[in-house]
Protein backbone atom coordinates (compact mmCIF):
# COMPACT_ATOMS: atom_id res chain seq x y z
CA UNK A 1 0.00 0.00 0.00
CA UNK A 2 2.84 2.37 0.87
CA UNK A 3 4.58 1.72 -2.46
CA UNK A 4 1.34 2.33 -4.33
CA UNK A 5 0.97 5.81 -2.71
CA UNK A 6 4.60 6.63 -3.48
CA UNK A 7 4.10 5.54 -7.12
CA UNK A 8 1.00 7.77 -7.43
CA UNK A 9 2.89 10.76 -5.98
CA UNK A 10 5.79 10.10 -8.40
CA UNK A 11 3.47 9.98 -11.40
CA UNK A 12 1.77 13.23 -10.34
CA UNK A 13 5.13 14.96 -9.93
CA UNK A 14 6.30 13.78 -13.33
CA UNK A 15 3.07 14.99 -14.97
CA UNK A 16 3.45 18.38 -13.27
CA UNK A 17 7.09 18.69 -14.37
CA UNK A 18 6.20 17.64 -17.94
CA UNK A 19 3.35 20.17 -18.21
CA UNK A 20 5.57 22.97 -16.88
CA UNK A 21 8.29 22.06 -19.38
CA UNK A 22 5.79 21.95 -22.25
CA UNK A 23 4.20 25.33 -21.46
CA UNK A 24 7.41 27.08 -20.44
CA UNK A 25 9.37 26.37 -23.61
CA UNK A 26 7.85 27.76 -26.79
CA UNK A 27 8.55 25.09 -29.44
CA UNK A 28 7.20 27.11 -32.39
CA UNK A 29 9.69 29.95 -32.02
CA UNK A 30 12.84 29.71 -34.16
CA UNK A 31 16.20 29.84 -32.41
CA UNK A 32 17.96 33.18 -33.02
CA UNK A 33 21.72 33.43 -32.85
CA UNK A 34 23.87 36.54 -33.03
CA UNK A 35 25.16 37.12 -36.52
CA UNK A 36 27.88 39.75 -36.95
CA UNK A 37 27.55 39.97 -40.72
CA UNK A 38 23.88 41.03 -40.82
CA UNK A 39 24.46 44.60 -39.57
CA UNK A 40 27.26 45.21 -42.10
CA UNK A 41 25.07 44.16 -45.02
CA UNK A 42 22.29 46.65 -44.27
CA UNK A 43 23.94 49.89 -43.14
CA UNK A 44 21.61 52.58 -41.80
CA UNK A 45 22.43 56.07 -42.98
CA UNK A 46 22.12 59.07 -40.71
CA UNK A 47 19.45 61.59 -41.54
CA UNK A 48 21.62 64.71 -41.91
CA UNK A 49 20.62 67.65 -44.09
CA UNK A 50 24.15 68.81 -44.87
CA UNK A 51 26.74 66.06 -44.45
CA UNK A 52 29.72 68.42 -44.79
CA UNK A 53 32.17 68.83 -41.92
CA UNK A 54 31.63 71.85 -39.66
CA UNK A 55 35.08 73.37 -39.56
CA UNK A 56 34.40 76.47 -37.43
CA UNK A 57 33.78 74.64 -34.11
CA UNK A 58 36.77 72.37 -34.77
CA UNK A 59 39.06 75.36 -35.32
CA UNK A 60 37.79 77.08 -32.17
CA UNK A 61 38.48 73.94 -30.16
CA UNK A 62 42.02 73.70 -31.58
CA UNK A 63 42.80 77.33 -30.72
CA UNK A 64 41.61 76.96 -27.12
CA UNK A 65 44.52 77.39 -24.75
CA UNK A 66 44.68 75.66 -21.37
CA UNK A 67 44.95 78.10 -18.49
CA UNK A 68 46.13 76.53 -15.26
CA UNK A 69 44.61 77.40 -11.94
CA UNK A 70 47.95 76.82 -10.20
CA UNK A 71 47.44 73.09 -9.80
CA UNK A 72 49.14 70.21 -11.59
CA UNK A 73 46.28 68.23 -13.09
CA UNK A 74 48.44 65.09 -13.23
CA UNK A 75 49.21 65.10 -9.51
CA UNK A 76 47.07 63.91 -6.61
CA UNK A 77 48.37 66.60 -4.29
CA UNK A 78 45.99 69.40 -3.49
CA UNK A 79 46.99 72.96 -4.33
CA UNK A 80 47.95 75.22 -1.45
CA UNK A 81 44.97 77.02 0.07
CA UNK A 82 44.44 80.62 -1.00
CA UNK A 83 45.70 83.25 1.42
CA UNK A 84 43.01 84.34 3.87
CA UNK A 85 41.38 87.66 3.17
CA UNK A 86 41.54 89.99 6.14
CA UNK A 87 38.44 92.18 6.30
CA UNK A 88 38.77 95.68 7.59
CA UNK A 89 38.08 95.76 11.30
CA UNK A 90 34.88 97.59 12.08
CA UNK A 91 34.93 100.08 14.90
CA UNK A 92 33.68 98.51 18.08
CA UNK A 93 30.78 100.30 19.63
CA UNK A 94 30.36 99.75 23.34
CA UNK A 95 27.30 97.73 24.19
CA UNK A 96 25.36 98.96 27.15
CA UNK A 97 23.97 95.99 29.02
CA UNK A 98 20.26 96.30 29.56
CA UNK A 99 18.84 94.91 32.70
CA UNK A 100 15.98 92.65 31.80
CA UNK A 101 13.82 91.51 34.61
CA UNK A 102 12.86 87.87 34.37
CA UNK A 103 9.13 87.34 34.08
CA UNK A 104 7.49 86.69 37.37
CA UNK A 105 5.72 83.48 38.16
CA UNK A 106 2.14 84.00 39.14
CA UNK A 107 1.51 82.79 42.69
CA UNK A 108 -0.74 79.83 43.33
CA UNK A 109 -4.37 80.92 43.75
CA UNK A 110 -4.81 78.26 46.44
CA UNK A 111 -3.22 77.64 49.83
CA UNK A 112 -0.69 74.75 50.23
CA UNK A 113 -1.54 73.42 53.69
CA UNK A 114 -0.11 69.91 53.83
CA UNK A 115 1.29 66.80 52.19
CA UNK A 116 1.17 63.07 52.62
CA UNK A 117 2.29 59.77 51.12
CA UNK A 118 0.17 57.02 49.67
CA UNK A 119 0.47 53.91 51.86
CA UNK A 120 0.94 51.41 49.01
CA UNK A 121 3.48 53.54 47.14
CA UNK A 122 6.09 56.22 47.66
CA UNK A 123 4.41 59.03 45.72
CA UNK A 124 3.74 62.17 47.69
CA UNK A 125 0.54 64.15 47.40
CA UNK A 126 -0.05 67.77 48.31
CA UNK A 127 -3.21 69.26 49.83
CA UNK A 128 -4.49 72.63 48.66
CA UNK A 129 -7.51 74.68 49.62
CA UNK A 130 -9.17 77.77 48.25
CA UNK A 131 -11.28 78.26 51.36
CA UNK A 132 -14.13 75.94 50.38
CA UNK A 133 -12.71 73.08 48.27
CA UNK A 134 -9.75 70.82 49.03
CA UNK A 135 -7.53 69.64 46.15
CA UNK A 136 -5.31 66.55 46.44
CA UNK A 137 -2.59 66.61 43.75
CA UNK A 138 0.39 64.28 43.25
CA UNK A 139 3.82 65.05 41.81
CA UNK A 140 3.64 65.52 38.02
CA UNK A 141 -0.10 66.22 38.04
CA UNK A 142 -1.90 69.43 37.13
CA UNK A 143 -3.50 71.75 39.66
CA UNK A 144 -6.47 73.71 38.31
CA UNK A 145 -5.30 72.79 34.74
CA UNK A 146 -2.76 75.60 35.03
CA UNK A 147 0.07 74.53 37.36
CA UNK A 148 2.10 71.31 37.24
CA UNK A 149 3.44 70.11 40.59
CA UNK A 150 7.12 69.24 40.10
CA UNK A 151 8.35 68.23 43.57
CA UNK A 152 6.73 68.09 46.97
CA UNK A 153 9.12 68.76 49.84
CA UNK A 154 8.69 68.84 53.62
CA UNK A 155 8.31 72.60 53.89
CA UNK A 156 7.62 73.72 50.30
CA UNK A 157 6.76 72.52 46.82
CA UNK A 158 8.00 73.35 43.33
CA UNK A 159 5.48 74.05 40.62
CA UNK A 160 5.57 75.09 36.99
CA UNK A 161 3.11 77.29 35.18
CA UNK A 162 2.06 75.28 32.12
CA UNK A 163 1.36 78.26 29.85
CA UNK A 164 4.86 79.77 29.96
CA UNK A 165 7.08 77.16 31.66
CA UNK A 166 8.10 79.43 34.57
CA UNK A 167 8.82 77.71 37.86
CA UNK A 168 7.97 78.85 41.34
CA UNK A 169 8.05 77.69 44.95
CA UNK A 170 5.12 77.67 47.35
CA UNK A 171 5.79 77.42 51.08
CA UNK A 172 3.76 75.25 53.44
CA UNK A 173 1.27 77.44 55.32
CA UNK A 174 0.54 76.40 58.88
CA UNK A 175 -3.06 76.39 59.95
CA UNK A 176 -4.09 77.35 63.39
CA UNK A 177 -5.34 74.42 65.43
CA UNK A 178 -8.71 74.27 67.19
CA UNK A 179 -9.07 76.59 70.14
CA UNK A 180 -7.85 75.16 73.44
CA UNK A 181 -10.58 74.45 76.03
PDB file of N, CA, C and O in Angstrom, residues 17-86:
ATOM      1  N   UNK A  17       5.831  18.235 -13.771  1.00  0.00           N
ATOM      2  CA  UNK A  17       7.085  18.693 -14.371  1.00  0.00           C
ATOM      3  C   UNK A  17       6.984  18.698 -15.887  1.00  0.00           C
ATOM      4  O   UNK A  17       7.465  19.624 -16.567  1.00  0.00           O
ATOM      5  N   UNK A  18       6.344  17.691 -16.486  1.00  0.00           N
ATOM      6  CA  UNK A  18       6.204  17.643 -17.939  1.00  0.00           C
ATOM      7  C   UNK A  18       5.323  18.758 -18.460  1.00  0.00           C
ATOM      8  O   UNK A  18       5.620  19.379 -19.499  1.00  0.00           O
ATOM      9  N   UNK A  19       4.223  19.083 -17.748  1.00  0.00           N
ATOM     10  CA  UNK A  19       3.351  20.168 -18.212  1.00  0.00           C
ATOM     11  C   UNK A  19       4.050  21.518 -18.077  1.00  0.00           C
ATOM     12  O   UNK A  19       3.908  22.388 -18.945  1.00  0.00           O
ATOM     13  N   UNK A  20       4.821  21.707 -17.032  1.00  0.00           N
ATOM     14  CA  UNK A  20       5.570  22.965 -16.882  1.00  0.00           C
ATOM     15  C   UNK A  20       6.595  23.093 -17.998  1.00  0.00           C
ATOM     16  O   UNK A  20       6.734  24.156 -18.605  1.00  0.00           O
ATOM     17  N   UNK A  21       7.286  22.018 -18.302  1.00  0.00           N
ATOM     18  CA  UNK A  21       8.286  22.057 -19.384  1.00  0.00           C
ATOM     19  C   UNK A  21       7.625  22.353 -20.713  1.00  0.00           C
ATOM     20  O   UNK A  21       8.122  23.136 -21.502  1.00  0.00           O
ATOM     21  N   UNK A  22       6.464  21.765 -20.976  1.00  0.00           N
ATOM     22  CA  UNK A  22       5.788  21.949 -22.245  1.00  0.00           C
ATOM     23  C   UNK A  22       5.310  23.386 -22.409  1.00  0.00           C
ATOM     24  O   UNK A  22       5.460  24.001 -23.461  1.00  0.00           O
ATOM     25  N   UNK A  23       4.718  23.970 -21.350  1.00  0.00           N
ATOM     26  CA  UNK A  23       4.199  25.328 -21.456  1.00  0.00           C
ATOM     27  C   UNK A  23       5.267  26.393 -21.310  1.00  0.00           C
ATOM     28  O   UNK A  23       5.110  27.509 -21.781  1.00  0.00           O
ATOM     29  N   UNK A  24       6.361  26.085 -20.651  1.00  0.00           N
ATOM     30  CA  UNK A  24       7.414  27.076 -20.440  1.00  0.00           C
ATOM     31  C   UNK A  24       8.223  27.303 -21.711  1.00  0.00           C
ATOM     32  O   UNK A  24       8.543  28.427 -22.065  1.00  0.00           O
ATOM     33  N   UNK A  25       8.572  26.241 -22.398  1.00  0.00           N
ATOM     34  CA  UNK A  25       9.374  26.367 -23.613  1.00  0.00           C
ATOM     35  C   UNK A  25       8.442  26.492 -24.797  1.00  0.00           C
ATOM     36  O   UNK A  25       7.548  25.675 -24.995  1.00  0.00           O
ATOM     37  N   UNK A  26       8.662  27.540 -25.593  1.00  0.00           N
ATOM     38  CA  UNK A  26       7.848  27.762 -26.794  1.00  0.00           C
ATOM     39  C   UNK A  26       8.522  27.028 -27.943  1.00  0.00           C
ATOM     40  O   UNK A  26       9.564  27.445 -28.444  1.00  0.00           O
ATOM     41  N   UNK A  27       7.921  25.941 -28.418  1.00  0.00           N
ATOM     42  CA  UNK A  27       8.546  25.092 -29.444  1.00  0.00           C
ATOM     43  C   UNK A  27       8.375  25.655 -30.842  1.00  0.00           C
ATOM     44  O   UNK A  27       9.093  25.273 -31.756  1.00  0.00           O
ATOM     45  N   UNK A  28       7.440  26.571 -31.051  1.00  0.00           N
ATOM     46  CA  UNK A  28       7.198  27.110 -32.388  1.00  0.00           C
ATOM     47  C   UNK A  28       8.148  28.251 -32.735  1.00  0.00           C
ATOM     48  O   UNK A  28       8.241  28.647 -33.894  1.00  0.00           O
ATOM     49  N   UNK A  29       8.822  28.793 -31.798  1.00  0.00           N
ATOM     50  CA  UNK A  29       9.686  29.953 -32.023  1.00  0.00           C
ATOM     51  C   UNK A  29      11.036  29.468 -32.565  1.00  0.00           C
ATOM     52  O   UNK A  29      11.643  28.558 -32.021  1.00  0.00           O
ATOM     53  N   UNK A  30      11.533  30.115 -33.623  1.00  0.00           N
ATOM     54  CA  UNK A  30      12.843  29.713 -34.156  1.00  0.00           C
ATOM     55  C   UNK A  30      13.955  30.199 -33.242  1.00  0.00           C
ATOM     56  O   UNK A  30      13.833  31.216 -32.562  1.00  0.00           O
ATOM     57  N   UNK A  31      15.051  29.481 -33.221  1.00  0.00           N
ATOM     58  CA  UNK A  31      16.200  29.843 -32.410  1.00  0.00           C
ATOM     59  C   UNK A  31      16.967  30.929 -33.137  1.00  0.00           C
ATOM     60  O   UNK A  31      17.306  30.796 -34.311  1.00  0.00           O
ATOM     61  N   UNK A  32      17.259  32.037 -32.429  1.00  0.00           N
ATOM     62  CA  UNK A  32      17.956  33.180 -33.015  1.00  0.00           C
ATOM     63  C   UNK A  32      19.353  33.209 -32.433  1.00  0.00           C
ATOM     64  O   UNK A  32      19.535  33.181 -31.224  1.00  0.00           O
ATOM     65  N   UNK A  33      20.350  33.305 -33.304  1.00  0.00           N
ATOM     66  CA  UNK A  33      21.725  33.429 -32.847  1.00  0.00           C
ATOM     67  C   UNK A  33      22.266  34.757 -33.326  1.00  0.00           C
ATOM     68  O   UNK A  33      21.790  35.324 -34.316  1.00  0.00           O
ATOM     69  N   UNK A  34      23.271  35.262 -32.643  1.00  0.00           N
ATOM     70  CA  UNK A  34      23.866  36.539 -33.029  1.00  0.00           C
ATOM     71  C   UNK A  34      24.691  36.343 -34.289  1.00  0.00           C
ATOM     72  O   UNK A  34      25.525  35.456 -34.379  1.00  0.00           O
ATOM     73  N   UNK A  35      24.435  37.202 -35.253  1.00  0.00           N
ATOM     74  CA  UNK A  35      25.158  37.124 -36.518  1.00  0.00           C
ATOM     75  C   UNK A  35      25.827  38.465 -36.748  1.00  0.00           C
ATOM     76  O   UNK A  35      25.148  39.485 -36.887  1.00  0.00           O
ATOM     77  N   UNK A  36      27.143  38.499 -36.803  1.00  0.00           N
ATOM     78  CA  UNK A  36      27.879  39.746 -36.946  1.00  0.00           C
ATOM     79  C   UNK A  36      27.771  40.304 -38.353  1.00  0.00           C
ATOM     80  O   UNK A  36      27.902  41.504 -38.569  1.00  0.00           O
ATOM     81  N   UNK A  37      27.555  39.499 -39.338  1.00  0.00           N
ATOM     82  CA  UNK A  37      27.550  39.974 -40.719  1.00  0.00           C
ATOM     83  C   UNK A  37      26.267  40.659 -41.131  1.00  0.00           C
ATOM     84  O   UNK A  37      26.235  41.381 -42.112  1.00  0.00           O
ATOM     85  N   UNK A  38      25.157  40.476 -40.388  1.00  0.00           N
ATOM     86  CA  UNK A  38      23.880  41.034 -40.823  1.00  0.00           C
ATOM     87  C   UNK A  38      23.854  42.551 -40.704  1.00  0.00           C
ATOM     88  O   UNK A  38      23.236  43.227 -41.516  1.00  0.00           O
ATOM     89  N   UNK A  39      24.490  43.145 -39.717  1.00  0.00           N
ATOM     90  CA  UNK A  39      24.465  44.599 -39.571  1.00  0.00           C
ATOM     91  C   UNK A  39      25.351  45.270 -40.607  1.00  0.00           C
ATOM     92  O   UNK A  39      25.082  46.394 -41.014  1.00  0.00           O
ATOM     93  N   UNK A  40      26.387  44.616 -41.089  1.00  0.00           N
ATOM     94  CA  UNK A  40      27.262  45.209 -42.103  1.00  0.00           C
ATOM     95  C   UNK A  40      26.614  45.168 -43.482  1.00  0.00           C
ATOM     96  O   UNK A  40      26.938  45.977 -44.345  1.00  0.00           O
ATOM     97  N   UNK A  41      25.703  44.267 -43.719  1.00  0.00           N
ATOM     98  CA  UNK A  41      25.073  44.155 -45.022  1.00  0.00           C
ATOM     99  C   UNK A  41      24.004  45.216 -45.216  1.00  0.00           C
ATOM    100  O   UNK A  41      23.760  45.655 -46.340  1.00  0.00           O
ATOM    101  N   UNK A  42      23.342  45.650 -44.162  1.00  0.00           N
ATOM    102  CA  UNK A  42      22.285  46.653 -44.266  1.00  0.00           C
ATOM    103  C   UNK A  42      22.669  47.886 -43.448  1.00  0.00           C
ATOM    104  O   UNK A  42      22.145  48.106 -42.367  1.00  0.00           O
ATOM    105  N   UNK A  43      23.561  48.720 -43.942  1.00  0.00           N
ATOM    106  CA  UNK A  43      23.942  49.893 -43.138  1.00  0.00           C
ATOM    107  C   UNK A  43      22.804  50.916 -43.120  1.00  0.00           C
ATOM    108  O   UNK A  43      22.111  51.117 -44.101  1.00  0.00           O
ATOM    109  N   UNK A  44      22.623  51.547 -41.941  1.00  0.00           N
ATOM    110  CA  UNK A  44      21.608  52.584 -41.802  1.00  0.00           C
ATOM    111  C   UNK A  44      22.309  53.929 -41.895  1.00  0.00           C
ATOM    112  O   UNK A  44      23.255  54.208 -41.169  1.00  0.00           O
ATOM    113  N   UNK A  45      21.841  54.753 -42.784  1.00  0.00           N
ATOM    114  CA  UNK A  45      22.431  56.065 -42.979  1.00  0.00           C
ATOM    115  C   UNK A  45      21.796  57.065 -42.033  1.00  0.00           C
ATOM    116  O   UNK A  45      20.617  56.975 -41.710  1.00  0.00           O
ATOM    117  N   UNK A  46      22.611  58.030 -41.606  1.00  0.00           N
ATOM    118  CA  UNK A  46      22.119  59.069 -40.713  1.00  0.00           C
ATOM    119  C   UNK A  46      21.312  60.065 -41.509  1.00  0.00           C
ATOM    120  O   UNK A  46      21.607  60.378 -42.663  1.00  0.00           O
ATOM    121  N   UNK A  47      20.280  60.591 -40.892  1.00  0.00           N
ATOM    122  CA  UNK A  47      19.452  61.589 -41.543  1.00  0.00           C
ATOM    123  C   UNK A  47      20.027  62.972 -41.251  1.00  0.00           C
ATOM    124  O   UNK A  47      19.669  63.633 -40.301  1.00  0.00           O
ATOM    125  N   UNK A  48      20.963  63.420 -42.076  1.00  0.00           N
ATOM    126  CA  UNK A  48      21.622  64.705 -41.910  1.00  0.00           C
ATOM    127  C   UNK A  48      21.334  65.527 -43.145  1.00  0.00           C
ATOM    128  O   UNK A  48      21.484  65.067 -44.273  1.00  0.00           O
ATOM    129  N   UNK A  49      20.932  66.805 -42.945  1.00  0.00           N
ATOM    130  CA  UNK A  49      20.618  67.653 -44.092  1.00  0.00           C
ATOM    131  C   UNK A  49      21.862  68.001 -44.879  1.00  0.00           C
ATOM    132  O   UNK A  49      21.892  67.925 -46.094  1.00  0.00           O
ATOM    133  N   UNK A  50      22.922  68.408 -44.199  1.00  0.00           N
ATOM    134  CA  UNK A  50      24.153  68.808 -44.867  1.00  0.00           C
ATOM    135  C   UNK A  50      25.280  67.972 -44.279  1.00  0.00           C
ATOM    136  O   UNK A  50      25.752  68.245 -43.191  1.00  0.00           O
ATOM    137  N   UNK A  51      25.742  66.957 -45.029  1.00  0.00           N
ATOM    138  CA  UNK A  51      26.744  66.062 -44.453  1.00  0.00           C
ATOM    139  C   UNK A  51      28.167  66.613 -44.460  1.00  0.00           C
ATOM    140  O   UNK A  51      29.098  65.901 -44.145  1.00  0.00           O
ATOM    141  N   UNK A  52      28.352  67.875 -44.768  1.00  0.00           N
ATOM    142  CA  UNK A  52      29.717  68.416 -44.794  1.00  0.00           C
ATOM    143  C   UNK A  52      30.229  68.620 -43.369  1.00  0.00           C
ATOM    144  O   UNK A  52      29.461  68.762 -42.430  1.00  0.00           O
ATOM    145  N   UNK A  53      31.532  68.679 -43.220  1.00  0.00           N
ATOM    146  CA  UNK A  53      32.170  68.835 -41.923  1.00  0.00           C
ATOM    147  C   UNK A  53      32.076  70.288 -41.471  1.00  0.00           C
ATOM    148  O   UNK A  53      32.336  71.211 -42.237  1.00  0.00           O
ATOM    149  N   UNK A  54      31.710  70.499 -40.212  1.00  0.00           N
ATOM    150  CA  UNK A  54      31.625  71.851 -39.656  1.00  0.00           C
ATOM    151  C   UNK A  54      33.008  72.222 -39.142  1.00  0.00           C
ATOM    152  O   UNK A  54      33.429  71.791 -38.078  1.00  0.00           O
ATOM    153  N   UNK A  55      33.684  73.061 -39.856  1.00  0.00           N
ATOM    154  CA  UNK A  55      35.076  73.371 -39.560  1.00  0.00           C
ATOM    155  C   UNK A  55      35.214  74.449 -38.494  1.00  0.00           C
ATOM    156  O   UNK A  55      36.165  74.425 -37.721  1.00  0.00           O
ATOM    157  N   UNK A  56      34.275  75.372 -38.395  1.00  0.00           N
ATOM    158  CA  UNK A  56      34.398  76.469 -37.427  1.00  0.00           C
ATOM    159  C   UNK A  56      34.506  75.975 -35.978  1.00  0.00           C
ATOM    160  O   UNK A  56      35.419  76.400 -35.257  1.00  0.00           O
ATOM    161  N   UNK A  57      33.631  75.100 -35.500  1.00  0.00           N
ATOM    162  CA  UNK A  57      33.785  74.642 -34.109  1.00  0.00           C
ATOM    163  C   UNK A  57      35.064  73.849 -33.894  1.00  0.00           C
ATOM    164  O   UNK A  57      35.662  73.918 -32.816  1.00  0.00           O
ATOM    165  N   UNK A  58      35.524  73.136 -34.916  1.00  0.00           N
ATOM    166  CA  UNK A  58      36.765  72.374 -34.774  1.00  0.00           C
ATOM    167  C   UNK A  58      37.940  73.326 -34.629  1.00  0.00           C
ATOM    168  O   UNK A  58      38.826  73.127 -33.795  1.00  0.00           O
ATOM    169  N   UNK A  59      37.969  74.381 -35.390  1.00  0.00           N
ATOM    170  CA  UNK A  59      39.057  75.363 -35.317  1.00  0.00           C
ATOM    171  C   UNK A  59      39.040  76.089 -33.962  1.00  0.00           C
ATOM    172  O   UNK A  59      40.085  76.342 -33.381  1.00  0.00           O
ATOM    173  N   UNK A  60      37.873  76.425 -33.484  1.00  0.00           N
ATOM    174  CA  UNK A  60      37.792  77.083 -32.175  1.00  0.00           C
ATOM    175  C   UNK A  60      38.311  76.161 -31.080  1.00  0.00           C
ATOM    176  O   UNK A  60      38.996  76.602 -30.167  1.00  0.00           O
ATOM    177  N   UNK A  61      38.004  74.879 -31.159  1.00  0.00           N
ATOM    178  CA  UNK A  61      38.485  73.936 -30.161  1.00  0.00           C
ATOM    179  C   UNK A  61      39.999  73.783 -30.235  1.00  0.00           C
ATOM    180  O   UNK A  61      40.671  73.623 -29.214  1.00  0.00           O
ATOM    181  N   UNK A  62      40.566  73.819 -31.426  1.00  0.00           N
ATOM    182  CA  UNK A  62      42.022  73.704 -31.575  1.00  0.00           C
ATOM    183  C   UNK A  62      42.743  74.923 -31.027  1.00  0.00           C
ATOM    184  O   UNK A  62      43.841  74.821 -30.502  1.00  0.00           O
ATOM    185  N   UNK A  63      42.145  76.096 -31.163  1.00  0.00           N
ATOM    186  CA  UNK A  63      42.798  77.329 -30.722  1.00  0.00           C
ATOM    187  C   UNK A  63      42.633  77.582 -29.218  1.00  0.00           C
ATOM    188  O   UNK A  63      43.251  78.486 -28.681  1.00  0.00           O
ATOM    189  N   UNK A  64      41.810  76.787 -28.552  1.00  0.00           N
ATOM    190  CA  UNK A  64      41.611  76.963 -27.117  1.00  0.00           C
ATOM    191  C   UNK A  64      42.908  76.648 -26.386  1.00  0.00           C
ATOM    192  O   UNK A  64      43.565  75.655 -26.639  1.00  0.00           O
ATOM    193  N   UNK A  65      43.278  77.547 -25.482  1.00  0.00           N
ATOM    194  CA  UNK A  65      44.523  77.390 -24.747  1.00  0.00           C
ATOM    195  C   UNK A  65      44.194  77.053 -23.291  1.00  0.00           C
ATOM    196  O   UNK A  65      43.319  77.658 -22.685  1.00  0.00           O
ATOM    197  N   UNK A  66      44.898  76.074 -22.752  1.00  0.00           N
ATOM    198  CA  UNK A  66      44.683  75.662 -21.368  1.00  0.00           C
ATOM    199  C   UNK A  66      45.284  76.700 -20.437  1.00  0.00           C
ATOM    200  O   UNK A  66      46.445  77.065 -20.546  1.00  0.00           O
ATOM    201  N   UNK A  67      44.465  77.149 -19.490  1.00  0.00           N
ATOM    202  CA  UNK A  67      44.946  78.102 -18.494  1.00  0.00           C
ATOM    203  C   UNK A  67      44.885  77.409 -17.142  1.00  0.00           C
ATOM    204  O   UNK A  67      43.819  77.042 -16.682  1.00  0.00           O
ATOM    205  N   UNK A  68      46.032  77.250 -16.516  1.00  0.00           N
ATOM    206  CA  UNK A  68      46.135  76.533 -15.261  1.00  0.00           C
ATOM    207  C   UNK A  68      45.625  77.390 -14.111  1.00  0.00           C
ATOM    208  O   UNK A  68      45.753  78.604 -14.098  1.00  0.00           O
ATOM    209  N   UNK A  69      45.055  76.721 -13.152  1.00  0.00           N
ATOM    210  CA  UNK A  69      44.607  77.398 -11.941  1.00  0.00           C
ATOM    211  C   UNK A  69      45.652  77.289 -10.846  1.00  0.00           C
ATOM    212  O   UNK A  69      45.338  77.483  -9.684  1.00  0.00           O
ATOM    213  N   UNK A  70      46.897  76.948 -11.196  1.00  0.00           N
ATOM    214  CA  UNK A  70      47.949  76.820 -10.202  1.00  0.00           C
ATOM    215  C   UNK A  70      48.088  75.403  -9.682  1.00  0.00           C
ATOM    216  O   UNK A  70      48.833  75.154  -8.753  1.00  0.00           O
ATOM    217  N   UNK A  71      47.401  74.467 -10.269  1.00  0.00           N
ATOM    218  CA  UNK A  71      47.444  73.090  -9.799  1.00  0.00           C
ATOM    219  C   UNK A  71      47.874  72.189 -10.938  1.00  0.00           C
ATOM    220  O   UNK A  71      47.458  72.352 -12.075  1.00  0.00           O
ATOM    221  N   UNK A  72      48.720  71.202 -10.624  1.00  0.00           N
ATOM    222  CA  UNK A  72      49.144  70.215 -11.590  1.00  0.00           C
ATOM    223  C   UNK A  72      48.018  69.202 -11.731  1.00  0.00           C
ATOM    224  O   UNK A  72      47.683  68.493 -10.782  1.00  0.00           O
ATOM    225  N   UNK A  73      47.426  69.114 -12.921  1.00  0.00           N
ATOM    226  CA  UNK A  73      46.276  68.226 -13.092  1.00  0.00           C
ATOM    227  C   UNK A  73      46.677  66.764 -13.110  1.00  0.00           C
ATOM    228  O   UNK A  73      45.833  65.882 -13.022  1.00  0.00           O
ATOM    229  N   UNK A  74      47.984  66.476 -13.211  1.00  0.00           N
ATOM    230  CA  UNK A  74      48.442  65.090 -13.234  1.00  0.00           C
ATOM    231  C   UNK A  74      48.955  64.637 -11.868  1.00  0.00           C
ATOM    232  O   UNK A  74      49.532  63.576 -11.746  1.00  0.00           O
ATOM    233  N   UNK A  75      48.749  65.431 -10.856  1.00  0.00           N
ATOM    234  CA  UNK A  75      49.215  65.103  -9.515  1.00  0.00           C
ATOM    235  C   UNK A  75      48.013  64.963  -8.582  1.00  0.00           C
ATOM    236  O   UNK A  75      47.008  65.645  -8.742  1.00  0.00           O
ATOM    237  N   UNK A  76      48.148  64.102  -7.575  1.00  0.00           N
ATOM    238  CA  UNK A  76      47.073  63.908  -6.609  1.00  0.00           C
ATOM    239  C   UNK A  76      47.137  64.926  -5.479  1.00  0.00           C
ATOM    240  O   UNK A  76      46.223  65.018  -4.686  1.00  0.00           O
ATOM    241  N   UNK A  77      48.217  65.639  -5.378  1.00  0.00           N
ATOM    242  CA  UNK A  77      48.368  66.601  -4.290  1.00  0.00           C
ATOM    243  C   UNK A  77      47.429  67.777  -4.507  1.00  0.00           C
ATOM    244  O   UNK A  77      47.234  68.244  -5.624  1.00  0.00           O
ATOM    245  N   UNK A  78      46.882  68.256  -3.414  1.00  0.00           N
ATOM    246  CA  UNK A  78      45.994  69.403  -3.489  1.00  0.00           C
ATOM    247  C   UNK A  78      46.811  70.680  -3.597  1.00  0.00           C
ATOM    248  O   UNK A  78      47.934  70.764  -3.093  1.00  0.00           O
ATOM    249  N   UNK A  79      46.269  71.686  -4.247  1.00  0.00           N
ATOM    250  CA  UNK A  79      46.987  72.959  -4.333  1.00  0.00           C
ATOM    251  C   UNK A  79      47.000  73.629  -2.958  1.00  0.00           C
ATOM    252  O   UNK A  79      46.175  73.316  -2.093  1.00  0.00           O
ATOM    253  N   UNK A  80      47.934  74.518  -2.738  1.00  0.00           N
ATOM    254  CA  UNK A  80      47.952  75.221  -1.449  1.00  0.00           C
ATOM    255  C   UNK A  80      46.693  76.079  -1.326  1.00  0.00           C
ATOM    256  O   UNK A  80      46.183  76.588  -2.321  1.00  0.00           O
ATOM    257  N   UNK A  81      46.190  76.224  -0.112  1.00  0.00           N
ATOM    258  CA  UNK A  81      44.973  77.021   0.066  1.00  0.00           C
ATOM    259  C   UNK A  81      45.256  78.484  -0.241  1.00  0.00           C
ATOM    260  O   UNK A  81      46.376  78.970  -0.080  1.00  0.00           O
ATOM    261  N   UNK A  82      44.242  79.203  -0.710  1.00  0.00           N
ATOM    262  CA  UNK A  82      44.442  80.618  -1.004  1.00  0.00           C
ATOM    263  C   UNK A  82      44.696  81.387   0.289  1.00  0.00           C
ATOM    264  O   UNK A  82      44.245  80.976   1.364  1.00  0.00           O
ATOM    265  N   UNK A  83      45.425  82.470   0.201  1.00  0.00           N
ATOM    266  CA  UNK A  83      45.695  83.247   1.422  1.00  0.00           C
ATOM    267  C   UNK A  83      44.383  83.811   1.972  1.00  0.00           C
ATOM    268  O   UNK A  83      43.500  84.197   1.206  1.00  0.00           O
ATOM    269  N   UNK A  84      44.260  83.837   3.284  1.00  0.00           N
ATOM    270  CA  UNK A  84      43.007  84.344   3.866  1.00  0.00           C
ATOM    271  C   UNK A  84      42.878  85.844   3.637  1.00  0.00           C
ATOM    272  O   UNK A  84      43.850  86.594   3.684  1.00  0.00           O
ATOM    273  N   UNK A  85      41.654  86.229   3.368  1.00  0.00           N
ATOM    274  CA  UNK A  85      41.384  87.661   3.171  1.00  0.00           C
ATOM    275  C   UNK A  85      41.058  88.255   4.531  1.00  0.00           C
ATOM    276  O   UNK A  85      40.227  87.746   5.267  1.00  0.00           O
ATOM    277  N   UNK A  86      41.750  89.326   4.862  1.00  0.00           N
ATOM    278  CA  UNK A  86      41.540  89.987   6.140  1.00  0.00           C
ATOM    279  C   UNK A  86      40.584  91.154   5.927  1.00  0.00           C
ATOM    280  O   UNK A  86      40.929  92.136   5.270  1.00  0.00           O
TER     281      UNK A  86
END
